Structure formats: structure tokens, C-alpha cells
Coordinates of C-alpha atoms in Angstrom, one line a residue:
Chain A
M1 CA 12.1 42.7 3.2
S2 CA 14.8 41.2 5.4
K3 CA 15.5 37.5 5.4
N4 CA 14.5 36.9 9.0
V5 CA 11.0 38.3 8.3
D6 CA 10.7 35.8 5.6
E7 CA 10.9 32.9 8.0
H8 CA 7.3 32.7 7.0
L9 CA 6.4 31.8 3.5
F10 CA 3.7 33.8 1.7
L11 CA 3.3 32.1 -1.6
V12 CA 1.3 33.1 -4.7
G13 CA -0.7 30.1 -5.8
D14 CA -1.4 29.3 -9.4
N15 CA -5.0 28.1 -9.4
P16 CA -6.4 31.4 -10.9
F17 CA -3.6 31.2 -13.5
L18 CA -4.8 27.8 -14.6
N19 CA -8.5 28.9 -14.4
I20 CA -9.2 26.6 -11.4
S21 CA -11.8 27.4 -8.8
H22 CA -12.6 24.7 -6.3
L23 CA -15.8 26.4 -5.4
S24 CA -17.2 26.8 -9.0
Q25 CA -15.5 26.0 -12.3
R26 CA -18.3 27.9 -14.0
K27 CA -17.2 31.0 -12.0
A28 CA -13.6 30.5 -13.1
R29 CA -14.6 30.4 -16.7
E30 CA -16.7 33.5 -16.5
R31 CA -14.0 35.8 -15.0
S32 CA -13.9 39.1 -16.9
E33 CA -10.1 39.4 -16.8
D34 CA -8.3 36.3 -17.7
P35 CA -5.6 35.4 -15.2
S36 CA -4.5 32.5 -17.4
N37 CA -3.0 35.1 -19.8
P38 CA 0.7 34.8 -19.0
A39 CA 1.3 38.6 -19.4
F40 CA -1.5 39.4 -17.0
A41 CA -0.6 36.6 -14.6
A42 CA 3.0 37.9 -14.6
R43 CA 1.8 41.3 -13.7
L44 CA -0.4 39.9 -10.8
L45 CA 2.6 37.9 -9.6
R46 CA 4.9 41.0 -9.6
L47 CA 2.2 43.1 -7.8
A48 CA 1.8 40.4 -5.2
V49 CA 5.6 40.2 -4.6
E50 CA 5.8 44.0 -4.4
N51 CA 3.1 43.8 -1.7
G52 CA 4.4 41.1 0.6
A53 CA 4.5 37.7 -1.2
N54 CA 7.9 36.0 -1.2
G55 CA 7.4 33.0 -3.4
F56 CA 5.4 31.3 -6.1
T57 CA 4.0 27.8 -5.9
F58 CA 2.8 26.3 -9.2
S59 CA 2.4 23.2 -11.3
V60 CA 5.2 22.8 -13.8
C61 CA 3.4 23.3 -17.1
D62 CA 4.1 25.4 -20.2
S63 CA 1.6 28.2 -19.2
N64 CA 3.2 28.7 -15.8
L65 CA 6.7 28.6 -17.2
A66 CA 5.6 31.3 -19.7
I67 CA 4.6 33.4 -16.7
L68 CA 8.2 33.2 -15.4
D69 CA 9.5 34.1 -18.8
T70 CA 7.3 37.2 -18.9
L71 CA 7.9 38.3 -15.3
D72 CA 9.8 41.6 -15.0
F73 CA 12.2 41.2 -12.0
A74 CA 13.7 44.7 -12.3
G75 CA 13.6 46.5 -9.0
L76 CA 12.4 43.6 -6.9
P77 CA 14.2 43.7 -3.6
D78 CA 14.6 40.0 -2.9
A79 CA 14.8 36.8 -5.0
L80 CA 11.6 35.1 -5.7
G81 CA 11.4 31.6 -4.2
L82 CA 10.0 28.9 -6.4
Y83 CA 8.0 26.0 -4.9
P84 CA 7.0 24.0 -8.0
V85 CA 4.6 21.0 -7.8
V86 CA 5.3 18.0 -10.0
P87 CA 3.9 16.4 -12.0
Y88 CA 1.1 18.5 -13.3
A89 CA -1.3 15.6 -13.1
F90 CA -4.1 17.2 -15.2
E91 CA -1.7 17.7 -18.1
Y92 CA -0.6 14.1 -18.0
V93 CA -4.2 12.7 -17.7
Q94 CA -5.2 14.8 -20.7
K95 CA -2.3 13.6 -22.7
A96 CA -3.1 10.0 -21.8
T97 CA -6.7 10.6 -23.0
Q98 CA -5.6 12.2 -26.3
R99 CA -2.8 9.7 -27.1
G100 CA -4.7 6.6 -26.4
G101 CA -4.0 5.7 -22.8
I102 CA -1.0 5.2 -20.6
S103 CA 1.2 3.6 -23.2
G104 CA 0.7 6.6 -25.5
L105 CA 1.5 8.9 -22.6
V106 CA 4.7 7.0 -21.8
K107 CA 5.8 7.2 -25.5
T108 CA 5.2 11.0 -25.5
L109 CA 6.9 11.6 -22.2
G110 CA 9.9 9.4 -23.3
W111 CA 10.2 11.5 -26.5
E112 CA 10.0 14.8 -24.5
M113 CA 12.8 13.5 -22.2
V114 CA 15.0 12.7 -25.2
K115 CA 14.3 16.1 -26.7
S116 CA 15.2 17.8 -23.4
G117 CA 18.7 16.4 -23.9
N118 CA 19.1 16.1 -20.1
T119 CA 21.8 13.5 -19.5
T120 CA 20.7 12.5 -16.0
S121 CA 17.1 12.0 -17.2
L122 CA 18.3 9.9 -20.2
V123 CA 20.6 7.7 -18.1
Y124 CA 17.9 7.0 -15.6
G125 CA 15.3 6.5 -18.4
S126 CA 17.6 3.9 -20.1
L127 CA 18.1 2.2 -16.8
T128 CA 14.4 2.0 -16.3
A129 CA 13.9 0.3 -19.7
L130 CA 16.6 -2.2 -18.8
T131 CA 15.7 -3.0 -15.2
S132 CA 12.0 -2.0 -15.0
N133 CA 12.9 -0.3 -11.7
P134 CA 10.3 2.3 -10.6
K135 CA 12.9 4.1 -8.6
T136 CA 15.0 4.9 -11.6
L137 CA 11.8 5.8 -13.5
M138 CA 11.1 8.4 -10.8
K139 CA 14.6 9.8 -10.9
A140 CA 14.4 10.0 -14.7
Y141 CA 11.2 11.9 -14.4
L142 CA 12.4 14.3 -11.7
A143 CA 15.6 15.0 -13.6
Y144 CA 13.4 15.9 -16.6
E145 CA 11.2 18.2 -14.6
L146 CA 14.2 19.9 -13.0
S147 CA 15.6 20.4 -16.5
R148 CA 12.4 22.2 -17.5
L149 CA 12.8 24.6 -14.5
K150 CA 16.6 25.3 -14.9
P151 CA 16.4 27.9 -17.7
H152 CA 14.1 30.0 -15.5
L153 CA 16.4 30.1 -12.5
G154 CA 18.9 32.8 -11.7
K155 CA 19.9 35.4 -9.1
K156 CA 16.4 36.7 -8.9
V157 CA 14.6 33.4 -9.1
Q158 CA 15.6 30.6 -6.8
L159 CA 14.4 27.0 -6.5
R160 CA 13.6 26.4 -2.8
S161 CA 11.6 23.2 -2.9
V162 CA 10.0 20.7 -5.3
L163 CA 6.7 19.3 -4.1
L164 CA 5.2 16.1 -5.1
H165 CA 1.7 16.6 -6.6
Q166 CA -1.3 15.7 -4.3
L167 CA -2.5 12.9 -6.5
I168 CA 0.8 11.1 -6.5
T169 CA 1.5 11.8 -2.8
D170 CA -1.9 10.5 -1.7
M171 CA -1.8 7.5 -4.1
A172 CA 1.6 6.6 -2.7
L173 CA 0.4 7.0 0.8
A174 CA -2.6 4.8 0.2
L175 CA -0.5 2.1 -1.4
N176 CA 2.1 2.3 1.4
L177 CA 5.0 3.2 -1.0
D178 CA 7.3 4.4 1.7
W179 CA 10.3 3.8 -0.6
L180 CA 8.9 6.4 -3.0
F181 CA 8.9 9.1 -0.4
K182 CA 12.3 8.2 0.9
D183 CA 13.9 8.0 -2.6
Y184 CA 12.2 11.3 -3.6
M185 CA 13.7 13.0 -0.5
T186 CA 17.2 11.5 -1.1
F187 CA 17.2 12.6 -4.7
L188 CA 16.2 16.2 -4.0
S189 CA 18.3 16.5 -0.8
K190 CA 21.4 15.6 -2.7
K191 CA 20.7 18.5 -5.0
E192 CA 20.2 20.7 -1.9
I193 CA 16.5 21.2 -2.7
T194 CA 14.0 20.8 0.1
P195 CA 11.6 17.9 -0.7
G196 CA 8.0 18.7 -0.3
F197 CA 4.6 16.9 -0.4
N198 CA 1.2 18.3 -1.4
T199 CA -1.4 16.2 0.3
G200 CA -5.2 16.2 0.7
N201 CA -4.8 13.7 3.6
F202 CA -2.6 15.7 6.0
A203 CA -3.4 13.8 9.2
Y204 CA -2.9 10.4 7.4
L205 CA 0.4 11.6 6.0
V206 CA 1.7 12.6 9.4
K207 CA 0.7 9.3 10.9
K208 CA 2.3 7.3 8.1
F209 CA 5.5 9.3 8.0
R210 CA 5.9 8.7 11.7
E211 CA 5.5 4.9 11.1
W212 CA 8.1 5.0 8.3
N213 CA 10.5 7.1 10.3
I214 CA 10.5 9.9 7.8
D215 CA 11.9 13.0 9.3
L216 CA 9.1 15.6 9.2
G217 CA 11.7 18.3 9.9
K218 CA 13.4 17.9 6.5
I219 CA 10.3 18.4 4.4
L220 CA 7.7 21.0 3.5
I221 CA 4.0 20.0 3.5
L222 CA 1.4 21.7 1.4
A223 CA -2.1 21.0 2.8
P224 CA -5.6 22.5 3.2
F225 CA -6.3 24.5 6.4
N226 CA -9.3 26.7 6.8
K227 CA -11.8 27.7 9.3
V228 CA -14.7 25.7 7.8
G229 CA -12.8 22.4 7.3
F230 CA -13.1 22.6 3.5
Q231 CA -11.1 19.8 2.0
M232 CA -9.6 19.0 5.4
I233 CA -9.6 15.2 5.5
P234 CA -11.0 13.4 7.5
G235 CA -12.0 16.6 9.3
L236 CA -11.0 19.9 10.8
E237 CA -10.3 18.6 14.3
E238 CA -8.2 15.7 13.1
C239 CA -6.0 17.9 10.9
E240 CA -5.6 20.6 13.6
G241 CA -4.6 17.8 16.0
A242 CA -2.0 16.4 13.6
L243 CA -0.7 19.9 13.1
Q244 CA -0.2 20.4 16.8
R245 CA 1.7 17.1 17.1
I246 CA 4.3 17.6 14.4
H247 CA 6.6 19.8 16.5
V248 CA 8.1 21.4 13.3
P249 CA 6.7 24.5 11.6
N250 CA 6.8 23.1 8.1
V251 CA 3.3 23.3 6.8
I252 CA 2.1 25.7 4.1
A253 CA -1.6 26.1 4.4
L254 CA -3.6 25.8 1.2
S255 CA -7.3 26.5 0.6
V256 CA -7.3 29.0 3.4
L257 CA -10.1 31.0 1.8
A258 CA -12.1 27.8 1.2
A259 CA -12.1 28.6 -2.5
G260 CA -13.5 32.1 -1.9
Y261 CA -16.2 31.0 0.6
L262 CA -14.4 32.9 3.5
G263 CA -13.4 36.5 3.6
P264 CA -9.7 37.1 3.7
R265 CA -9.5 38.7 7.2
E266 CA -11.3 35.9 9.0
A267 CA -9.5 33.3 6.9
F268 CA -6.1 34.6 7.6
E269 CA -6.7 35.2 11.3
Y270 CA -7.7 31.6 11.7
V271 CA -4.6 30.2 9.9
A272 CA -2.3 32.6 11.7
S273 CA -3.6 31.3 15.0
L274 CA -2.5 27.7 14.2
R275 CA 0.7 26.3 15.5
N276 CA 3.4 24.9 13.1
I277 CA 2.2 26.8 10.1
K278 CA 5.2 27.8 8.1
G279 CA 3.2 29.9 5.6
V280 CA 0.3 30.3 3.3
A281 CA -0.3 29.8 -0.4
V282 CA -3.1 31.8 -1.9
G283 CA -4.1 32.7 -5.5
V284 CA -4.9 36.1 -6.8
S285 CA -7.1 36.7 -9.9
N286 CA -7.1 40.5 -10.1
E287 CA -4.9 43.5 -9.3
K288 CA -6.8 44.5 -6.2
Q289 CA -6.3 41.1 -4.7
A290 CA -2.6 41.0 -5.7
M291 CA -2.0 44.3 -3.9
E292 CA -4.0 43.6 -0.8
T293 CA -3.8 39.9 0.0
F294 CA -0.3 39.5 1.2
G295 CA -0.1 42.7 3.3
L296 CA -3.2 41.5 5.1
L297 CA -1.6 38.0 5.5
R298 CA 1.5 39.5 7.1
K299 CA -0.6 41.6 9.4
S300 CA -2.5 38.5 10.5
F301 CA 0.9 36.9 11.3
N302 CA 1.9 40.0 13.2
L303 CA 4.8 40.8 10.8
Chain B
M1 CA -3.4 -0.8 -15.3
G2 CA -4.6 2.7 -16.3
K3 CA -5.3 5.7 -14.2
M4 CA -8.7 4.4 -12.9
G5 CA -7.1 1.1 -12.0
L6 CA -4.5 2.9 -9.9
L7 CA -7.1 5.2 -8.3
H8 CA -9.4 2.3 -7.2
S9 CA -6.5 0.2 -6.1
A10 CA -5.2 3.0 -3.8
I11 CA -8.7 3.7 -2.4
L12 CA -9.4 0.0 -1.8
N13 CA -6.1 -0.3 0.0
V14 CA -7.2 2.2 2.7
L15 CA -10.8 1.0 3.0
P16 CA -11.2 -0.9 6.3
G17 CA -11.5 -4.6 5.9
V18 CA -10.2 -4.7 2.3
E19 CA -7.1 -6.3 1.0
L20 CA -5.7 -5.6 -2.4
A21 CA -4.8 -9.1 -3.6
G22 CA -4.0 -8.9 -7.2
V23 CA -3.5 -6.7 -10.3
C24 CA -3.8 -7.8 -13.9
E25 CA -1.7 -6.0 -16.6
P26 CA -1.1 -7.4 -20.1
V27 CA 1.9 -5.2 -21.1
Q28 CA 5.1 -6.9 -20.0
L29 CA 7.2 -3.7 -19.2
T30 CA 4.4 -2.2 -17.2
R31 CA 3.8 -5.5 -15.4
R32 CA 7.5 -5.7 -14.4
I33 CA 7.3 -2.2 -13.0
L34 CA 4.1 -2.9 -11.2
K35 CA 5.6 -6.0 -9.6
K36 CA 8.2 -3.8 -7.9
V37 CA 5.6 -1.2 -7.0
F38 CA 3.0 -3.6 -5.5
R39 CA 5.4 -5.7 -3.5
K40 CA 2.9 -7.6 -1.6
V41 CA 0.3 -8.0 -4.4
Q42 CA 0.2 -10.6 -7.1
V43 CA 0.7 -9.1 -10.6
V44 CA -0.5 -11.3 -13.4
A45 CA -0.7 -11.1 -17.2
G46 CA -4.2 -12.5 -17.8
V47 CA -7.6 -12.4 -16.1
S48 CA -7.8 -16.2 -15.8
E49 CA -4.6 -16.2 -13.7
L50 CA -6.5 -14.3 -11.0
S51 CA -8.6 -17.5 -10.2
R52 CA -5.9 -18.8 -7.9
L53 CA -6.4 -15.8 -5.6
K54 CA -9.9 -16.7 -4.5
L55 CA -11.1 -13.1 -4.8
D56 CA -14.2 -11.7 -3.2
A57 CA -14.5 -9.0 -5.8
L58 CA -12.9 -7.8 -9.1
F59 CA -12.6 -4.2 -10.3
I60 CA -12.7 -3.9 -14.1
T61 CA -11.0 -0.7 -15.2
T62 CA -9.9 -1.7 -18.7
P63 CA -10.8 0.1 -21.9
T64 CA -14.6 -0.1 -22.5
R65 CA -14.3 -2.5 -25.5
T66 CA -12.9 -5.1 -23.2
H67 CA -15.3 -4.8 -20.3
Y68 CA -17.6 -7.5 -21.6
S69 CA -14.9 -10.2 -22.3
V70 CA -13.2 -9.6 -18.9
A71 CA -16.4 -9.5 -16.9
K72 CA -17.7 -12.7 -18.8
T73 CA -14.5 -14.5 -18.1
A74 CA -14.6 -13.5 -14.4
L75 CA -18.1 -14.7 -14.0
E76 CA -17.9 -17.9 -16.1
E77 CA -14.6 -19.0 -14.6
G78 CA -15.7 -18.1 -11.0
I79 CA -12.8 -15.7 -10.6
A80 CA -14.9 -13.4 -8.6
G81 CA -18.7 -13.3 -7.9
N82 CA -18.9 -9.6 -7.3
L83 CA -17.8 -7.1 -10.0
F84 CA -17.3 -3.4 -10.2
V85 CA -17.0 -2.2 -13.8
E86 CA -16.0 1.3 -14.8
K87 CA -18.6 3.1 -16.8
P88 CA -20.1 2.2 -19.3
L89 CA -20.8 -1.5 -18.5
S90 CA -20.0 -2.6 -22.0
S91 CA -20.0 -1.6 -25.7
S92 CA -23.6 -2.6 -26.4
F93 CA -27.0 -3.4 -25.0
F94 CA -26.6 -7.0 -26.1
E95 CA -23.3 -7.4 -24.2
S96 CA -24.7 -5.6 -21.1
S97 CA -27.8 -7.8 -21.1
E98 CA -25.7 -10.9 -21.2
L99 CA -23.6 -9.7 -18.3
C100 CA -26.8 -9.0 -16.3
D101 CA -28.0 -12.6 -17.0
L102 CA -24.6 -14.0 -16.1
M103 CA -24.5 -12.0 -12.9
G104 CA -28.1 -13.0 -12.0
S105 CA -28.9 -12.5 -8.3
T106 CA -25.9 -14.4 -7.0
G107 CA -23.4 -11.5 -6.7
V108 CA -23.1 -7.8 -6.6
G109 CA -22.6 -5.9 -9.8
M110 CA -22.0 -2.2 -9.8
V111 CA -21.0 0.3 -12.5
G112 CA -18.8 3.4 -12.1
Y113 CA -21.3 6.2 -12.6
V114 CA -19.5 8.3 -10.1
R115 CA -21.7 11.3 -10.2
R116 CA -24.3 9.4 -8.2
F117 CA -21.7 9.7 -5.4
M118 CA -21.1 13.5 -5.8
V119 CA -22.7 15.4 -3.0
T120 CA -24.2 18.0 -5.3
F121 CA -26.0 15.4 -7.5
M122 CA -27.0 13.5 -4.4
K123 CA -28.5 16.6 -2.9
A124 CA -30.4 17.3 -6.2
K125 CA -31.8 13.8 -6.1
E126 CA -33.0 14.4 -2.5
L127 CA -34.6 17.7 -3.4
L128 CA -36.4 16.2 -6.5
D129 CA -37.6 13.2 -4.5
E130 CA -38.9 15.6 -1.8
G131 CA -40.8 17.6 -4.4
A132 CA -38.9 20.8 -3.5
I133 CA -39.6 22.2 -7.0
G134 CA -43.0 20.5 -7.4
R135 CA -43.6 18.2 -10.3
P136 CA -40.7 18.1 -12.9
L137 CA -41.9 19.5 -16.2
S138 CA -38.7 19.7 -18.3
F139 CA -35.0 19.5 -18.1
S140 CA -31.8 20.1 -20.0
V141 CA -28.4 18.4 -19.4
T142 CA -25.0 19.3 -20.8
M143 CA -21.9 17.2 -20.4
R144 CA -18.7 18.8 -21.7
S145 CA -15.0 18.3 -21.7
S146 CA -12.0 19.7 -23.6
D147 CA -10.4 16.3 -24.0
F148 CA -10.4 16.7 -27.8
Y149 CA -10.6 20.4 -28.1
G150 CA -8.3 21.6 -30.9
I151 CA -7.5 18.0 -32.0
T152 CA -7.7 17.3 -35.7
D153 CA -6.9 13.6 -35.8
P154 CA -10.1 11.5 -35.3
S155 CA -8.3 8.2 -34.7
V156 CA -8.2 8.4 -30.8
S157 CA -11.8 9.7 -30.7
I158 CA -12.9 6.8 -32.8
A159 CA -10.9 4.3 -30.9
R160 CA -12.5 5.4 -27.6
G161 CA -15.9 4.7 -29.1
G162 CA -17.2 8.2 -29.5
V163 CA -18.4 10.8 -27.1
L164 CA -21.7 9.2 -26.4
K165 CA -20.2 6.1 -24.8
D166 CA -17.5 8.0 -23.0
L167 CA -19.3 11.1 -21.7
G168 CA -22.9 10.8 -22.8
C169 CA -23.4 7.8 -20.6
Y170 CA -23.2 10.1 -17.5
P171 CA -26.3 12.3 -18.3
I172 CA -28.2 9.2 -19.5
D173 CA -27.6 7.5 -16.1
L174 CA -28.5 10.7 -14.2
I175 CA -31.8 11.1 -16.1
H176 CA -32.6 7.4 -15.3
W177 CA -31.7 8.0 -11.6
Y178 CA -33.7 11.2 -11.3
F179 CA -36.7 10.5 -13.4
G180 CA -36.8 6.8 -14.4
D181 CA -37.2 5.4 -17.9
F182 CA -37.6 7.7 -21.0
D183 CA -37.8 7.5 -24.8
V184 CA -35.4 9.2 -27.3
A185 CA -37.5 11.5 -29.5
S186 CA -34.7 12.9 -31.8
A187 CA -31.0 13.0 -32.1
S188 CA -28.1 14.5 -34.1
A189 CA -24.3 13.9 -34.0
T190 CA -21.4 15.9 -35.2
S191 CA -17.8 15.1 -36.1
V192 CA -15.3 17.8 -35.0
T193 CA -11.9 16.0 -34.8
G194 CA -12.3 14.5 -38.3
S195 CA -14.4 12.2 -40.5
G196 CA -15.9 9.2 -38.8
A197 CA -15.6 10.5 -35.2
V198 CA -18.7 11.2 -33.1
D199 CA -17.5 14.2 -31.0
S200 CA -20.7 16.0 -30.1
V201 CA -24.3 14.7 -29.8
R202 CA -27.6 16.4 -29.1
F203 CA -30.8 14.5 -28.4
A204 CA -34.3 15.1 -27.1
V205 CA -36.1 12.8 -24.7
E206 CA -39.7 12.3 -23.5
G207 CA -40.7 10.8 -20.2
N208 CA -42.0 7.2 -20.4
G209 CA -45.6 7.6 -19.5
S210 CA -45.3 11.2 -18.3
A211 CA -45.4 14.7 -19.7
L212 CA -41.7 15.3 -18.8
S213 CA -39.4 16.3 -21.7
G214 CA -35.7 17.1 -21.8
E215 CA -32.7 17.9 -24.0
V216 CA -29.2 16.5 -23.7
F217 CA -26.0 17.9 -25.2
V218 CA -22.6 16.1 -25.0
S219 CA -19.3 17.2 -26.3
W220 CA -15.6 16.5 -25.7
C221 CA -14.5 19.3 -28.0
A222 CA -15.7 22.2 -25.8
E223 CA -13.3 25.0 -25.0
G224 CA -12.2 25.8 -21.4
F225 CA -13.1 22.6 -19.5
R226 CA -10.2 21.5 -17.4
M227 CA -12.2 18.4 -16.3
P228 CA -15.4 16.9 -17.7
E229 CA -18.4 18.7 -16.2
A230 CA -22.0 17.9 -16.1
E231 CA -24.8 20.5 -15.6
F232 CA -28.4 19.5 -15.1
K233 CA -31.3 22.1 -15.1
V234 CA -34.8 21.1 -14.1
V235 CA -37.9 23.2 -14.3
G236 CA -40.7 22.1 -12.0
S237 CA -44.3 23.2 -11.3
E238 CA -43.2 25.2 -8.3
G239 CA -39.6 26.2 -9.0
S240 CA -36.4 25.3 -10.8
L241 CA -33.1 23.6 -9.9
M242 CA -29.6 23.6 -11.4
V243 CA -26.9 21.2 -10.3
N244 CA -23.3 20.8 -11.5
D245 CA -20.1 19.2 -10.1
D246 CA -19.6 22.2 -7.8
Y247 CA -23.0 23.2 -6.4
V248 CA -26.8 22.8 -6.5
R249 CA -28.9 25.9 -6.8
F250 CA -32.7 26.0 -6.5
D251 CA -35.3 28.7 -6.9
V252 CA -38.7 28.2 -5.2
G253 CA -41.1 31.2 -5.4
G254 CA -38.2 33.6 -6.1
K255 CA -36.2 32.5 -3.1
V256 CA -32.8 31.2 -4.5
S257 CA -30.6 28.9 -2.4
T258 CA -27.1 27.7 -3.4
L259 CA -25.4 24.9 -1.7
Y260 CA -21.7 24.3 -2.5
R261 CA -19.8 21.0 -1.9
L262 CA -18.5 22.5 1.4
N263 CA -22.1 23.0 2.6
L264 CA -23.0 19.4 1.9
G265 CA -20.6 17.4 4.0
D266 CA -18.2 16.4 1.3
N267 CA -15.4 15.1 3.5
V268 CA -14.5 11.4 3.5
P269 CA -12.0 9.4 5.5
F270 CA -9.4 9.4 2.6
W271 CA -9.3 11.8 -0.3
L272 CA -8.0 10.6 -3.7
G273 CA -9.0 12.2 -6.9
S274 CA -12.3 13.4 -5.5
P275 CA -14.4 12.4 -2.5
E276 CA -17.0 10.6 -4.6
Y277 CA -14.5 7.9 -5.6
Y278 CA -14.1 6.9 -2.0
R279 CA -17.9 6.9 -1.5
E280 CA -18.4 4.8 -4.6
D281 CA -15.8 2.2 -3.6
E282 CA -17.1 2.2 0.0
T283 CA -20.6 1.6 -1.2
F284 CA -19.5 -1.3 -3.4
V285 CA -17.5 -2.9 -0.7
G286 CA -20.3 -2.5 1.8
A287 CA -22.8 -4.1 -0.7
V288 CA -20.4 -7.1 -1.2
G289 CA -20.1 -7.5 2.6
Q290 CA -23.9 -7.4 3.1
K291 CA -24.7 -9.3 -0.1
V292 CA -27.1 -6.6 -1.3
I293 CA -27.6 -4.8 -4.6
R294 CA -26.7 -1.2 -4.6
Q295 CA -27.2 1.3 -7.5
P296 CA -25.9 1.8 -10.1
S297 CA -26.4 -1.9 -10.7
F298 CA -25.7 -3.9 -13.9
D299 CA -29.4 -3.7 -14.7
S300 CA -29.6 0.0 -14.5
A301 CA -26.4 0.4 -16.4
A302 CA -27.6 -1.8 -19.2
K303 CA -30.4 0.7 -19.7
V304 CA -27.8 3.3 -20.5
E305 CA -26.5 1.1 -23.4
F306 CA -30.0 0.8 -24.6
V307 CA -30.5 4.5 -24.8
I308 CA -27.1 5.1 -26.4
E309 CA -28.1 2.7 -29.2
E310 CA -31.5 4.5 -29.6
V311 CA -29.7 7.8 -29.9
E312 CA -27.2 6.3 -32.4
K313 CA -30.1 5.0 -34.5
K314 CA -32.0 8.3 -34.5
A315 CA -28.8 10.2 -35.3
A316 CA -27.9 7.9 -38.1
K317 CA -31.4 8.3 -39.7
L318 CA -30.9 12.0 -39.9
E319 CA -27.5 11.6 -41.7

């Protein structure tokens, strides 16, 4: 696959690998084949890449990193682009529960940063303890997450973007933390990594970023777009309108199948008809899906 | 300032007509960080310090064991006349009753039983009230999470007050909401993480003055639950119904219908966590503005503590 064809991003999403279904968690638990098994997930990922996917977007957690460890890159024509999402909010919420709240979580995370031996993380972490500065806290955390990814990168696996998790993006949007978005972008841009934001409030994010003079051309946005308006907040029309107005094709559509409610053909045709869509992220939970999904996606985009 | 405090603060900040005025955080380092995060908001160390802000309402999202003292201080010192308290209202029926008395009819008190604002459970309530499955005869409820799955240290489980207060309060509130008052017939409790912890509880209930009977099972040591999940099954005289966090399914005369969240108009103006949190906060703020009581009120939440204590008594007798 040539580079110019890959102007569009067709990313394998990790929801099935984490046993997540936004339609029915019961259904996710009752799958006959277990896509959360790293070896099986790695096989699905490879099949998807062989059949048209050109990247992987995933929450940075041990099970997803194990997939990258297991993945066989031999014979793959192009490098796999990574689009990790940080932090894996669920993992941190669970850790907070099991370790007696936020203070227990902070202690655990601090210890993990120390164990990682990442100098940047430790310097920013120490600065946070001294100055209580949330900006250095964010940098310490980002440096730690990047250090977790580093051993998995190479010629065949390249880090293209790091995306801020939906929960953090939307919380920061709601609390008007423009400095957080700007500092996040500066930190990653200095490392030549495209900053990205996963949001459930796409129209609101576009409005706020305009108010804050944040250059939408320098970021990737991961947001729900589907024919039935599933998880499109506040509604389908508002999100489509905001998409029309951004002038930059930098949006990766999520939830295009509306969690399995829509058939792939009609779902992909809808998303391909939208202006400013850079690509699509979609999960696969079996071999048939891994082989067929991305070819169909490319066809919908006339590629 | 835990995760629920952050969540509610953020939602309140986007709700029309609401201003986030102050945040209370006892830990000094966290407070210093919060002062730099919430630049236009007062960050204080103690609840009493909030009195100078002349608040319309206070959200209490502290650990359950402190709900009572914080709410009592807020009401007695006039810090805020309207309170939203995360579930459960307090650690005991005695404390909750006192909070109900203190609140009286002067302000709005609401408790964070968020499933009442989930579209699937709302639809199930509508179907039951319409008599879609006829007269309810029996039900079973499960509430499960993997929060303590594989954990062998009971200390955190014990410190959180056990699974019944943490998760069990949800099905109890749902049963009250769907069917009204009920009696606890029998109960048993199990320790999974270690001695002294209450990690799973099973109890049977009977309708107060009706033939309705039900079973409840609660565990936070279940395998494979990414998030806590509730599942409620009801058998009626003309059909059956099953509702969980994702969909509601009902069978009337062999005709099965399934309605997912996306069929039920789940979108809200701003999405944080899940749409039900926005609906919950919007309902509370609306109630404060209109000076009207909305459910789940302090009074209905206090009934949950009453049932928890009944279950604990019955389970203790068995041991």
C-alpha cells in the first residue's frame, strides 16, 4: 500500500480486545472466541493490517501492550501506525477503588513512575511534589506513558499520535482548562508526535478550541460519527454541522457501526460521505471481520 | 476531591445557569494542585469555610462514612440549604433519618442513585407502570462488579463498608422505585477477599402487603465486569421484562422486543462519564431552581439504609 493512499487512516480499535461492547456488555462477555486473549487479538490485528488497516488505536494498558509484543510483523508491507489513547481511565478508576481512593492511586502511580526509571518523568514528578503545579504533573505522567510505549516501537511500529482519553478531554473541556490542551499539544509537538483528543462532545470541542485559538489543523480528533446519531452529542445535526465547519480533514470517526447496530456497508457509506473525515477506527472481534472490514471501508472511500 | 467530585464539578460547570463556586479538599498537596486547576473557584480545606460563599447547593461526594457529618454541618451551619449526596445517603438508618429531619421541607435533598436516570431503567419503570407485563409476580436482581475480583486483602473492602452499602444500595433503591416498600425474608453474606469482609450478599424479599416476591444477589468479586452492572428481571401476569445498563427486553405473549440505549433517546447536551450523570445533575439543579422535591429524595434514600440494616441483621443471624 503506497503512502499517498494512506492519507486516510483506517485504524483497528481495541474495544473487542478489552471486551467492551457499547451496545451490550452481556454480549461482549458471551463471545465464543475471546478477543481479549493477546495471541488471538494479535492475529486479528495482523489480519486486519493485511487486509487494509494501517494503524491501531488503543488504550495504553498491559493487555494491549501484550498484543504488540505478540504481533508478528514479518512480511507486512508498511509500518503499523500507533494511535494510543492515554490514560486508560478504567484501569485508574479500578486501581483507585482497590487501593482506597485517589491518594492510594497516586502512591501506586508514583511508585510505577519510579520503577520505570524514566528520567523525564522523575524530574517532572519531583517538580510537581515541590511546586504542586498541575502542568508538571501532566508532563510527568505523559513522559511515563511514552516510556511504556517506547520498547514496542521500531521500524515496523511507529508512534503517529498520542490521544488524550475521552474522560479527561471532556472533563477539561467542561472545566475550561484551556492551558491543559495547549500544554499537552506543546509537550507532544516538541517530540514530533501529533497531539490528539478523543471526545464525546465533538461540537462543543470545536467551539471551545476556536474560542481558545487552538489550531485544529495541528491535531487529530477521535469522535463518534454514525448514521443513527449514536453517542453523537448533543445530536447528529450539530456534530455534522461542526464537522463541516472545521476546514481540516483531521477527524477519525468512532462508533461508526453504532456498536453493531448498523451493518458495515451502510455504516461505512455514511461516514465516507462526510466532509473532513480523516479516517475511521473500528474494532474486529473475529477473523471474518478482520479480513473483510477494512477492504469494505476502503471501497466506501473509493480507494 | 475524588472521581465523583470531579465528574459532578465538570457537569455543573456546563449546566446553564450554574456557577461552580467552591471546592473542599482536606489533603494539602491535592488542594494546592486544585487551586491551580480551578483558577476561578475557591478551594478550601474544611466544609465550614464554604459558608462565606453563600452557596445555593452543595454536592457531597466524600467517602460514605463522612456523608452524615458533612451534610449535618452544611445544614446546621447554613452553608447550603440544598444538598446532593452521592449514594448511599449515610452509613446507617439512624444517620439518614436525622438528615431527613434536619432537611425537613425547607430545601431540596437528593441522593445519587444514578440508575434512576439511565434510559433503560427509566423505560422499564414506564413499562411496569403502564402494566405492559401485567401484574408483577416475582423478580430477581443482580448487581455485580469486578472491583475486588482476585483481591486477597480484605482491608479496602472492609474500609469501604462492604458490598451491600457500596453496590447493594442500587438494587434496593430500584426495587423501592419500581414496586414500593418490601420486607426482607432471608439473607446470607460471604467473605471472598478475606476474613471480616462482606463481598457478596444474597437476600430474598417479599412485597409489603402484596404477593410479590424477589431475590437479590450482589457481589464485587465477580469475574469479567469492566464496570458495575445491574440486571433486573421481572415476571408478570402477562409477560416478563429484563433490564440492564444497556437495554430493556420484554416478552408479552411470545412477542419479544428489545430496546437499546440508542433506541431510547440517550443523548444529552454534554456527555461526561455517561449521559445519566448529566440528567441526574440537571434534575437536581432544576429542583433547586423550582424549590420542589425530586426523587431519589433523602426520605426514599433513608429507606435503603433501613433495608441494608435488615439484610445485615438477617445475614448475621445465619452466621
